[in-house]
CSV table of C-alpha atoms and ligand atoms in Angstrom, one decimal:
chain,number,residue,atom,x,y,z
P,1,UNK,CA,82.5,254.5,-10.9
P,2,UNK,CA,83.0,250.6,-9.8
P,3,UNK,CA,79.5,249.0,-10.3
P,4,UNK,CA,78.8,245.2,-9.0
P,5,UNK,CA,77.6,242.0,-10.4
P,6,UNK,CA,74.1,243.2,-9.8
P,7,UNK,CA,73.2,238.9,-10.1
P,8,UNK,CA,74.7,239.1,-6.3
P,9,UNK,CA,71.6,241.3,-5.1
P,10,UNK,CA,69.4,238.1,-6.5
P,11,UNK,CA,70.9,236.1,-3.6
P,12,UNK,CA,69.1,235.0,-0.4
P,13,UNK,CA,70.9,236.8,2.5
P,14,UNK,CA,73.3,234.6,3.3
P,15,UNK,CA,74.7,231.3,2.6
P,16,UNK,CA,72.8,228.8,4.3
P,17,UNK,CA,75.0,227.0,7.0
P,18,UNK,CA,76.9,230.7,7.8
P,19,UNK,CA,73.4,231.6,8.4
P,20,UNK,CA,72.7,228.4,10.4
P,21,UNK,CA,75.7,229.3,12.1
P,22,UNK,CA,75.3,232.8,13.1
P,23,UNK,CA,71.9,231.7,15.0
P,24,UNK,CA,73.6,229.0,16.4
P,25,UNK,CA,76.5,231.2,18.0
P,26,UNK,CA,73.6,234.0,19.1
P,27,UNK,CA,71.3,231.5,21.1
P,28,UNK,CA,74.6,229.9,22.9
P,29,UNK,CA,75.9,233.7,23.7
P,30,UNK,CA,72.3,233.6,24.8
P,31,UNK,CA,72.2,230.3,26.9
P,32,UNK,CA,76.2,229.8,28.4
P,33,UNK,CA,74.9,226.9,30.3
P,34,UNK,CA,73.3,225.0,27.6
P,35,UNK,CA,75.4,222.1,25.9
P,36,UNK,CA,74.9,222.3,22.1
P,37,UNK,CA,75.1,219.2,19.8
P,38,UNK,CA,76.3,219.8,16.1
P,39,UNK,CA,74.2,217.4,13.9
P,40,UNK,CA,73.7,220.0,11.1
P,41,UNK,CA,76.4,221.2,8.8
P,42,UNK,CA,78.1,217.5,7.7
P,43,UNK,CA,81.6,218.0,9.4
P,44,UNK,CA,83.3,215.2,10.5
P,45,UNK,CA,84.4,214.9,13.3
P,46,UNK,CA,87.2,212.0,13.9
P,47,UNK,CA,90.5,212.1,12.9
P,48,UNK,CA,92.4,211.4,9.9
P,49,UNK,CA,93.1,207.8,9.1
P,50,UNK,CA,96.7,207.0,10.2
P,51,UNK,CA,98.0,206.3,6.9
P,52,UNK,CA,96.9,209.1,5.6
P,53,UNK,CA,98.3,211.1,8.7
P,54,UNK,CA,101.9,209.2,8.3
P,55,UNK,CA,102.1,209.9,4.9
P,56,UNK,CA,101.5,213.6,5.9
P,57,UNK,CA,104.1,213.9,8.0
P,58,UNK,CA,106.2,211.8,5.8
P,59,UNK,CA,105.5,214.4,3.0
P,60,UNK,CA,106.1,217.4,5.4
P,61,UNK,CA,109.5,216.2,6.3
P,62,UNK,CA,110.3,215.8,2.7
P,63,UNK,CA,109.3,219.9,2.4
P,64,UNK,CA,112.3,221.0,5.1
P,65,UNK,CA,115.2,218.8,2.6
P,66,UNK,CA,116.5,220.7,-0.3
P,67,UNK,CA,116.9,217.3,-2.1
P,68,UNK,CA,113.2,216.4,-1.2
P,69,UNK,CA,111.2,219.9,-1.7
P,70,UNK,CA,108.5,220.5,-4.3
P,71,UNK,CA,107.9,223.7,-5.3
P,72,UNK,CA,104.7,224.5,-7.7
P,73,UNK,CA,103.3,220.7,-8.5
P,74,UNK,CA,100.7,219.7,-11.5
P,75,UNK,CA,97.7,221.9,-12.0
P,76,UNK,CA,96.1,218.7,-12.1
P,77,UNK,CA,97.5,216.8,-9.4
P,78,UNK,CA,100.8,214.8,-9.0
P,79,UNK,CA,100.2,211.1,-11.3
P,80,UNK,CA,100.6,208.8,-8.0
P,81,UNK,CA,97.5,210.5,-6.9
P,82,UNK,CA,95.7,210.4,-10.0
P,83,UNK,CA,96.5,207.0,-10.7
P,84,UNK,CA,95.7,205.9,-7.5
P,85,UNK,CA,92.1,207.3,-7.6
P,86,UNK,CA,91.7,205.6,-11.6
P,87,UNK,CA,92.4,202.3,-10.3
P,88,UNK,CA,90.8,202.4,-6.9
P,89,UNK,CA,87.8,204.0,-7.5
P,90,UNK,CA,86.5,203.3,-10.9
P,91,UNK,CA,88.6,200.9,-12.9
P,92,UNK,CA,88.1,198.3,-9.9
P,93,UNK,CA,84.5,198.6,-10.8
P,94,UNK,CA,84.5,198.6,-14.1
P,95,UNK,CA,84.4,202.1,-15.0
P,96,UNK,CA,87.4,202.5,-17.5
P,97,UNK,CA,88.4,206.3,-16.1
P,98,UNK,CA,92.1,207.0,-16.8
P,99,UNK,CA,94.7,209.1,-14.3
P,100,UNK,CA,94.9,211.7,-16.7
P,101,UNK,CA,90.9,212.2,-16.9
P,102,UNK,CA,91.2,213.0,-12.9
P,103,UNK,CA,91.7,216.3,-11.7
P,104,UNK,CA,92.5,216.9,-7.7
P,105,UNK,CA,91.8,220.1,-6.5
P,106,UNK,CA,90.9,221.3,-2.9
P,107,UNK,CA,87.0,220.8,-2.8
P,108,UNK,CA,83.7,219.4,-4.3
P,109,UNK,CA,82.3,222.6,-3.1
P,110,UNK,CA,84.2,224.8,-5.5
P,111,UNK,CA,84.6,222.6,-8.5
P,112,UNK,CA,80.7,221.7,-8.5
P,113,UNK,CA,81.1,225.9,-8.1
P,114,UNK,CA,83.5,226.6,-10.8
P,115,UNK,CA,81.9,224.3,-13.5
P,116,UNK,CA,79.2,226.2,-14.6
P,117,UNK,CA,81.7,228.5,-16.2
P,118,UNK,CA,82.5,226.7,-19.3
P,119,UNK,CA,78.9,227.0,-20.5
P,120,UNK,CA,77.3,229.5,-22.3
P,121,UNK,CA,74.9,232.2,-20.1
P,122,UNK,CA,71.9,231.2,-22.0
P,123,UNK,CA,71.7,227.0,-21.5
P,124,UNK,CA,68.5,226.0,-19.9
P,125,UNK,CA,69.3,224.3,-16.1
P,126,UNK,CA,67.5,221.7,-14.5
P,127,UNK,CA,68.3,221.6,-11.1
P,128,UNK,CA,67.4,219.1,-8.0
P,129,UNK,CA,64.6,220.8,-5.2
P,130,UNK,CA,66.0,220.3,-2.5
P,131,UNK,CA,69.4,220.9,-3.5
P,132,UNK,CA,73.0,221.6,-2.4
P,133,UNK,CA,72.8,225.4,-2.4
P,134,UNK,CA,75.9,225.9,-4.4
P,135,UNK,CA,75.0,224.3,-7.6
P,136,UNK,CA,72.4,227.1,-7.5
P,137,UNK,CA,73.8,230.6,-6.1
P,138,UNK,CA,76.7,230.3,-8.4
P,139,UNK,CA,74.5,229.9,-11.2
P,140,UNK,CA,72.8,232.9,-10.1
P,141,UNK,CA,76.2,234.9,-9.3
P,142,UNK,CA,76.6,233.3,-12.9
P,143,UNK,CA,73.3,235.4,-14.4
P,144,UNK,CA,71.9,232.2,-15.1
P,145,UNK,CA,68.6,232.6,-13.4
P,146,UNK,CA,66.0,235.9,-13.3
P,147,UNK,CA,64.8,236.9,-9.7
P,148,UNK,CA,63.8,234.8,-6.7
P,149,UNK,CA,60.2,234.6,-6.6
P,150,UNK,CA,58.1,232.8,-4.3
P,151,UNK,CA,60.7,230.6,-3.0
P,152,UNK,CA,62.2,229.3,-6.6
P,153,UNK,CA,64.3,231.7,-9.4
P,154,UNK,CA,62.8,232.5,-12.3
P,155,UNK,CA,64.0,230.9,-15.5
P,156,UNK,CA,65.3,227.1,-13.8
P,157,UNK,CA,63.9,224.0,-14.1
P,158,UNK,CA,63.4,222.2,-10.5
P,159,UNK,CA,63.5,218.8,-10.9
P,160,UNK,CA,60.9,218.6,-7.4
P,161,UNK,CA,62.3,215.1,-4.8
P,162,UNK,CA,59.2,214.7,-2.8
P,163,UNK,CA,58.0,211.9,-1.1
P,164,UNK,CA,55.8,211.1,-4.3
P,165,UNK,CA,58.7,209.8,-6.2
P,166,UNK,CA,60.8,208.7,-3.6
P,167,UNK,CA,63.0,211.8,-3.6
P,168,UNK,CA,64.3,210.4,-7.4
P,169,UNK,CA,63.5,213.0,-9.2
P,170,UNK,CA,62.4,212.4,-13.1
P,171,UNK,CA,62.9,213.3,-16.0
P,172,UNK,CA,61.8,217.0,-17.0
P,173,UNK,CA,58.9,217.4,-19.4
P,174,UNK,CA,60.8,220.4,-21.4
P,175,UNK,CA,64.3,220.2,-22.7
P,176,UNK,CA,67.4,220.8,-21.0
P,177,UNK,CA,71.1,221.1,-21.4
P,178,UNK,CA,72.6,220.9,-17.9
P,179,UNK,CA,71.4,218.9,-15.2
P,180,UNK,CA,72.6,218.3,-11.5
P,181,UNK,CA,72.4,215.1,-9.6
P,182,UNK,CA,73.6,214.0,-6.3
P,183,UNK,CA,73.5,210.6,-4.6
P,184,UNK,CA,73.7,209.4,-2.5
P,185,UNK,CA,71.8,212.7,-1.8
P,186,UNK,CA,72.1,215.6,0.0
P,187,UNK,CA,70.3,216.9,1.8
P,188,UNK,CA,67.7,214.5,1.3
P,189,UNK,CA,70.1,210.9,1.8
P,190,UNK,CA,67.9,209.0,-1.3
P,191,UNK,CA,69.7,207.0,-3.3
P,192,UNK,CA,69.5,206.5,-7.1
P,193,UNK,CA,69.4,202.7,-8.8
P,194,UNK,CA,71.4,202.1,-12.0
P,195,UNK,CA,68.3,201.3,-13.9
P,196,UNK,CA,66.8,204.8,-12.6
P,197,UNK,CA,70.1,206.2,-13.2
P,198,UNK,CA,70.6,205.4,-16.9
P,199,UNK,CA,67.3,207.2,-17.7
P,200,UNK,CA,69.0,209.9,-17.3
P,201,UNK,CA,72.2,209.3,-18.8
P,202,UNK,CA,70.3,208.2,-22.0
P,203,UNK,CA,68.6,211.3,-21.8
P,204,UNK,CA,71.6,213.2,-21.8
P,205,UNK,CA,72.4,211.1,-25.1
P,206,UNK,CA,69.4,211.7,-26.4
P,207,UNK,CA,69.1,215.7,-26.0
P,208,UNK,CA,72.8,216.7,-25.9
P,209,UNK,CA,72.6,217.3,-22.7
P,210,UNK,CA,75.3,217.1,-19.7
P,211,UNK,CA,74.9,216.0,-16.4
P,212,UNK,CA,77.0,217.2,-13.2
P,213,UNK,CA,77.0,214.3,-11.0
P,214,UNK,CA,78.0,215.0,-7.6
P,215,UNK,CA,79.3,211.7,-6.2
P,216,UNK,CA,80.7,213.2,-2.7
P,217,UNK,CA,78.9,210.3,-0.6
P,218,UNK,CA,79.6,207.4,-2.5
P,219,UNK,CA,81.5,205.9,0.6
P,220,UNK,CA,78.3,205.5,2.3
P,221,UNK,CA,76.8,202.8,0.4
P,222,UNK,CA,75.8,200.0,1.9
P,223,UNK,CA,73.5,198.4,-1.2
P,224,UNK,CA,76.5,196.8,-3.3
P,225,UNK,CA,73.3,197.0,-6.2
P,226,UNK,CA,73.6,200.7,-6.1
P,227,UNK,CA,75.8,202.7,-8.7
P,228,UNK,CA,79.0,204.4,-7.0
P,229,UNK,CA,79.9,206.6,-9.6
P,230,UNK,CA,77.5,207.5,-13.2
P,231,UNK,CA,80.4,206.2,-15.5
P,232,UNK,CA,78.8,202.6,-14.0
P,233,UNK,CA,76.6,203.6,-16.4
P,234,UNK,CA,77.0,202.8,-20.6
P,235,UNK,CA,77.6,205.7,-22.7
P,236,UNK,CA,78.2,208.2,-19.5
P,237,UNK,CA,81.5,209.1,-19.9
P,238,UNK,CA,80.3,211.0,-23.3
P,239,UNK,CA,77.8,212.8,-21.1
P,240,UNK,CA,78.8,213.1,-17.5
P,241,UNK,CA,81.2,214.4,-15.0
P,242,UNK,CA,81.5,213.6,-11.7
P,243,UNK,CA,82.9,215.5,-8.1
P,244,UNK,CA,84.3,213.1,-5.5
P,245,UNK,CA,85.8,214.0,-2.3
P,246,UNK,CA,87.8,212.8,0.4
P,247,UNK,CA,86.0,215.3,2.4
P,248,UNK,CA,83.3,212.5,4.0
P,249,UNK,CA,85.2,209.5,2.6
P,250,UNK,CA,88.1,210.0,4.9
P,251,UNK,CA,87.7,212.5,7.2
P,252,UNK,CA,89.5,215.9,5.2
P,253,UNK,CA,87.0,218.4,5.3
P,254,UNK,CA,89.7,220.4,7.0
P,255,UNK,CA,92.5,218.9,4.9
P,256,UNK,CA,91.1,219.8,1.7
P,257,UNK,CA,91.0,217.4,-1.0
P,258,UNK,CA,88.8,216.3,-3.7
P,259,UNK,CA,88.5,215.8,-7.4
P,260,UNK,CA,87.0,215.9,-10.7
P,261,UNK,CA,86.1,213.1,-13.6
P,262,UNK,CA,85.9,214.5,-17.0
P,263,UNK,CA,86.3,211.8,-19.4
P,264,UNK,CA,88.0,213.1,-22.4
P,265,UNK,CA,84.9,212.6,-24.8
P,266,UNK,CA,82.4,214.4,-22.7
P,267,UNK,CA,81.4,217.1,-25.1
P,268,UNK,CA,79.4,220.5,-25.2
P,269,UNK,CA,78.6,222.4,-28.5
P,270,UNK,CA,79.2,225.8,-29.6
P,271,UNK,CA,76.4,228.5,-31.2
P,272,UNK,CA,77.3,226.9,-34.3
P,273,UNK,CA,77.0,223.4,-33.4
P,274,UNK,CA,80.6,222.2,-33.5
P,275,UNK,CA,81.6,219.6,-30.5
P,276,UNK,CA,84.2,221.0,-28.2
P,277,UNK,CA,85.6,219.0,-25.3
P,278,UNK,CA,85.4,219.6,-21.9
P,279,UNK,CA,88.5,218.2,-20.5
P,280,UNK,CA,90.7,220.5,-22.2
P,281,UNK,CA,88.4,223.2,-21.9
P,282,UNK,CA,88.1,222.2,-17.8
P,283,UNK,CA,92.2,221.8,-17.9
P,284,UNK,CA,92.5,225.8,-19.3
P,285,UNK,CA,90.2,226.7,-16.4
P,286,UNK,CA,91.9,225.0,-14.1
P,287,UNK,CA,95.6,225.5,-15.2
P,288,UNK,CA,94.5,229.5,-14.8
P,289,UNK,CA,92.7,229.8,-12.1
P,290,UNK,CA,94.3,227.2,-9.6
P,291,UNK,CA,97.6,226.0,-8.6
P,292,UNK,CA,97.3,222.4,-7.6
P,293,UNK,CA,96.6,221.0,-3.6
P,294,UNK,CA,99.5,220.8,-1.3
P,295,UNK,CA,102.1,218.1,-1.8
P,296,UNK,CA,101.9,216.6,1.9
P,297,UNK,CA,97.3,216.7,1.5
P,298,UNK,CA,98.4,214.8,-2.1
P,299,UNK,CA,100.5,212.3,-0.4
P,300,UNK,CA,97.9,211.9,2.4
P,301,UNK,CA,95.0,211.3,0.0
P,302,UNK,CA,97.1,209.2,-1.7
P,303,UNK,CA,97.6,207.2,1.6
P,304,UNK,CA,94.0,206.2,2.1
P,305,UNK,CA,94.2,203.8,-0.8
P,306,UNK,CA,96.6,201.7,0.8
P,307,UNK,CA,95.4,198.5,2.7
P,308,UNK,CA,95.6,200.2,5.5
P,309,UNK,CA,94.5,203.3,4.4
P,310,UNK,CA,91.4,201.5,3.6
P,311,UNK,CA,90.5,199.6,6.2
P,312,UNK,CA,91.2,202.6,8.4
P,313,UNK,CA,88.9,205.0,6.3
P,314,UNK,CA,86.5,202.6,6.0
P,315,UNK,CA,86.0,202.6,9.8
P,316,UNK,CA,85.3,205.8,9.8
P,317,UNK,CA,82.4,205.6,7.8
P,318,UNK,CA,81.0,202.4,9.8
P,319,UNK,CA,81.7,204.3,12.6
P,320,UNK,CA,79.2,207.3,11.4
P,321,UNK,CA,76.5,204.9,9.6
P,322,UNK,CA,76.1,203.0,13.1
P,323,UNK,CA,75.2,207.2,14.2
P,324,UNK,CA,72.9,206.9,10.9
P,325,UNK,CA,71.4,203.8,12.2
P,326,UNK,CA,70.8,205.2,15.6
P,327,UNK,CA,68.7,208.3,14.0
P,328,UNK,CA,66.8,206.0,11.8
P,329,UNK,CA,65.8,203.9,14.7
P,330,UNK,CA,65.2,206.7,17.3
P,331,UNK,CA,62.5,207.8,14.0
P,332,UNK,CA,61.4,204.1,13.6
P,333,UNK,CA,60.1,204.6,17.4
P,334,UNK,CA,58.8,207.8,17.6
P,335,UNK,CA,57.1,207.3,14.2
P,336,UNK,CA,58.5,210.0,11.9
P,337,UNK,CA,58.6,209.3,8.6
P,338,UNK,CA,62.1,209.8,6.8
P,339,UNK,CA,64.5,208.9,3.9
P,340,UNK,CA,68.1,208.4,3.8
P,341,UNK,CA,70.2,206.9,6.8
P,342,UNK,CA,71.0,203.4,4.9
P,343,UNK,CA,73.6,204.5,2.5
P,344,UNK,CA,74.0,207.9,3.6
P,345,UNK,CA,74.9,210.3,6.6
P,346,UNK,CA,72.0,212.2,6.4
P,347,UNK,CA,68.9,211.8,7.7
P,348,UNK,CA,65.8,213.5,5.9
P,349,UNK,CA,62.9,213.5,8.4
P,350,UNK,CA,59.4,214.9,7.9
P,351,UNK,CA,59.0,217.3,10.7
P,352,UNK,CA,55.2,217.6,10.7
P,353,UNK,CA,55.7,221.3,10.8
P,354,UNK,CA,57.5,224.6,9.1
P,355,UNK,CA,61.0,223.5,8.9
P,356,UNK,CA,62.5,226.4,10.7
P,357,UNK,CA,60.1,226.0,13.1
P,358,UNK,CA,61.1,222.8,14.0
P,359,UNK,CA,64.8,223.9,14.0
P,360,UNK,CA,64.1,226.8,16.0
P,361,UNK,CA,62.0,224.2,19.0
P,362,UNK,CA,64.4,221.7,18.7
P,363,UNK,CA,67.4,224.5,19.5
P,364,UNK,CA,65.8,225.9,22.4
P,365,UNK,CA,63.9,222.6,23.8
P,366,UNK,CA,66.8,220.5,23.7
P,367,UNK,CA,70.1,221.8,21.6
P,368,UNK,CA,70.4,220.0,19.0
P,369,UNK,CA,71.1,221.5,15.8
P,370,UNK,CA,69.9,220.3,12.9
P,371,UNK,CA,69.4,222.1,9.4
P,372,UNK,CA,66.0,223.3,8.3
P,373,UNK,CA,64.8,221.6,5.4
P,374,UNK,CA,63.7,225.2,3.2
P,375,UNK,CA,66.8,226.4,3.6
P,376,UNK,CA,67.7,223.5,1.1
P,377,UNK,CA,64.6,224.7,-1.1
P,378,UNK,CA,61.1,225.0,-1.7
P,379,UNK,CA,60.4,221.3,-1.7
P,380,UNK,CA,62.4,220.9,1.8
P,381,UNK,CA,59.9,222.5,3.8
P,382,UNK,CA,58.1,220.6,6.2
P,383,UNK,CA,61.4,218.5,6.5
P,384,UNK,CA,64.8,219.0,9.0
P,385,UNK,CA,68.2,217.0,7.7
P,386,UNK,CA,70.1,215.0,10.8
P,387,UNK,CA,73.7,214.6,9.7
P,388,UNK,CA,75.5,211.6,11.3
P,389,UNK,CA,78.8,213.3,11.6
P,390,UNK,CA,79.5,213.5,15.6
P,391,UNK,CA,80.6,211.0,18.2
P,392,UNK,CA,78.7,208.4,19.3
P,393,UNK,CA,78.3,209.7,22.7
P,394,UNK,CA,76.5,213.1,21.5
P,395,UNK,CA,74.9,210.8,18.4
P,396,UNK,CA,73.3,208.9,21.1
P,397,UNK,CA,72.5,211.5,23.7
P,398,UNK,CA,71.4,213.8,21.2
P,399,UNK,CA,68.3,211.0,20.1
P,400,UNK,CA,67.9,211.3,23.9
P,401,UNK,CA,66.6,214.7,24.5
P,402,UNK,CA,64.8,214.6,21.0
P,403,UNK,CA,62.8,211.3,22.4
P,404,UNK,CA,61.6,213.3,25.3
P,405,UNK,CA,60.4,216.4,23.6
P,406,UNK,CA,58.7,214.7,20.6
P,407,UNK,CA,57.1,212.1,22.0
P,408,UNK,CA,55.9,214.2,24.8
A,1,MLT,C1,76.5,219.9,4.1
A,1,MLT,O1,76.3,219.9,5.3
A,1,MLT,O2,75.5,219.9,3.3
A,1,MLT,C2,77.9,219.8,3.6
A,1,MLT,O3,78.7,219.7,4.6
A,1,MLT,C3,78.2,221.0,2.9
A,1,MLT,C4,79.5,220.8,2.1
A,1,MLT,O4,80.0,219.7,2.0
A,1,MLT,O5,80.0,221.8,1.7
């Protein structure tokens, strides 16, 4: 008899944006007429930058020659795009990553996913409230965690982001081995400073700890004080990795690419104490279970370090912050409080009411979509997320119909 991975039956019903989306798609079978504006699920919505798209179709005319094809590339990623992403995006600040310490692969998502598989079943978690749902299903797919119970799963550590510490959270009382951290945030858009930010690193130090830092927004910040990525930090390479995607930072959430830092003396311990590396145990995984992004989404990512490549991606995300701005000031008047917005493309707002509530009445009232704070965890109720990620025509009109149903 096949039996299942009875951890799936711990699972809420369904992930949380398919979810999002299957109500979505019932009220507009529902309502033909009504004109629905997408400011939940962060997809972007404008297209590639040129360079990157050039360099595509550059790399897909290379594909049809004989003299030109690539077959199976590097696991890994092909070194121009590895080297590309050492110099561009930490050594120029500071951050001594090297090419070979990079690894591309098709999505944050899954590599902030697949990580938790190098680590032994019984390591204690402490994990962000609100958080990014997928550092937390695939820990209970994993077995990690008992049953969910009164909105949390038994045998985690939330790490609560409320309005009490500024949606930072702090350090936990008991000890813990793995610990996740996004910022700039999501869902919440708070960021982190380096001083707060190296608490936890020397924490990490301190307890043999690793931290999982998802970096995925980093484009978005405005405050040149703030820390991009955690090897910023001293003595975070020894205890961090980091996920970074071109996902937000230049438009390829349809594309697919992204990648992963782990420095090659990040270390985790065995039963017996011994120190084992994680970059070659991360390479095994990886060299198994993946076979590399696309050469022409390689050349493309590789494209948006250029000069151009820059300046065009970097439009893209002025474009969407000047969306973020118009959010936070359409709040500023109606007098919700909020966080994020300023060095991030989400908008966390304090909806004064049950969060699905407030999804639900803004959906029928005036078509917006937005996503439900709970849905993000227990500590997310009360609150709806705005994304910034639409045009600035459906941005704009979208503040619109919310003005005249909340501050009715
Ligand atoms: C989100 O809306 O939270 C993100 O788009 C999800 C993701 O990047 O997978």
């Amino acid at each position: 008899m096949i039996t299942i991975n009875e951890h799936y039956l711990k699972l809420q019903a369904s992930y949380l944006f398919s979810d999002i989306a299957k109500r979505v798609a019932a009220f507009q079978k529902n309502n033909p007429d009504k004109d629905i504006i997408k400011l939940g699920i962060g997809d972007v919505t404008r297209g590639l930058p040129a360079a990157a798209i050039k360099a595509f179709h550059d790399a897909v005319d290379e594909m049809a020659n004989d003299a030109t094809f690539k077959g199976y590339g590097p696991e890994q990623g092909y070194d121009f795009l590895r080297q590309a992403i050492a110099i561009n995006d930490f050594q120029s600040r500071g951050a001594d990553i090297a090419a070979d310490e990079i690894f591309v692969s098709d999505g944050a998502k899954c590599d902030t996913g697949n990580i938790q598989e190098l680590f032994s079943q019984d390591i204690k978690i402490a994990i962000p409230d609100p958080v990014y749902p997928v550092y937390l299903d695939t820990n209970v797919m994993a077995g990690r965690t008992g049953t969910f119970t009164d909105g949390r799963y038994q045998g985690l550590i939330y790490l609560d982001s409320t309005r009490e510490n500024n949606f930072v959270p702090t350090l936990p009382a008991e000890d813990v081995d793995l610990i996740y951290l996004c910022f700039p945030n999501n869902p919440t858009g708070s960021t982190i400073s380096k001083a707060e930010l190296k608490t936890w690193v020397d924490y990490a130090r301190e307890h043999k700890a690793l931290i999982l830092f998802d970096a995925a927004y980093e484009a978005f910040i405005r405050d040149e004080s703030l820390p991009k990525s955690i090897y910023e930090i001293e003595g975070a390479k020894e205890v961090a990795i980091e996920f970074r995607s071109f996902s937000k930072s230049a438009g390829f959430t349809g594309t697919r690419c992204a990648y992963t830092v782990v420095p090659k003396q990040c270390a985790a311990y065995d039963s017996s104490g011994n120190r084992h590396f994680l970059h070659s145990l991360w390479n095994r995984r990886h060299c198994t279970k993946f076979n590399g992004v696309s050469y022409p989404v390689q050349r493309a990512a590789e494209a948006v370090y250029s000069e151009e490549g820059k300046a065009q991606a970097k439009a893209l995300i002025d474009y969407y912050m000047e969306n973020s701005m118009a959010v936070c000031n359409t709040m500023d008047t109606l007098g919700y409080d909020y966080v994020g917005g300023k060095n991030s493309p989400y908008i966390w707002i304090d909806g004064r009411m049950d969060s699905w509530l407030f999804f639900d009445m803004l959906l029928n009232k005036t078509g917006v979509v937005c996503t439900p704070g709970a849905g993000f965890g227990k500590c997310g109720n009360g609150y709806i997320r705005i994304s910034a990620f639409n045009s600035h025509e459906k941005v704009k009109e979208a503040m619109q119909r919310l003005t005249k149903v909340l501050s009715a």
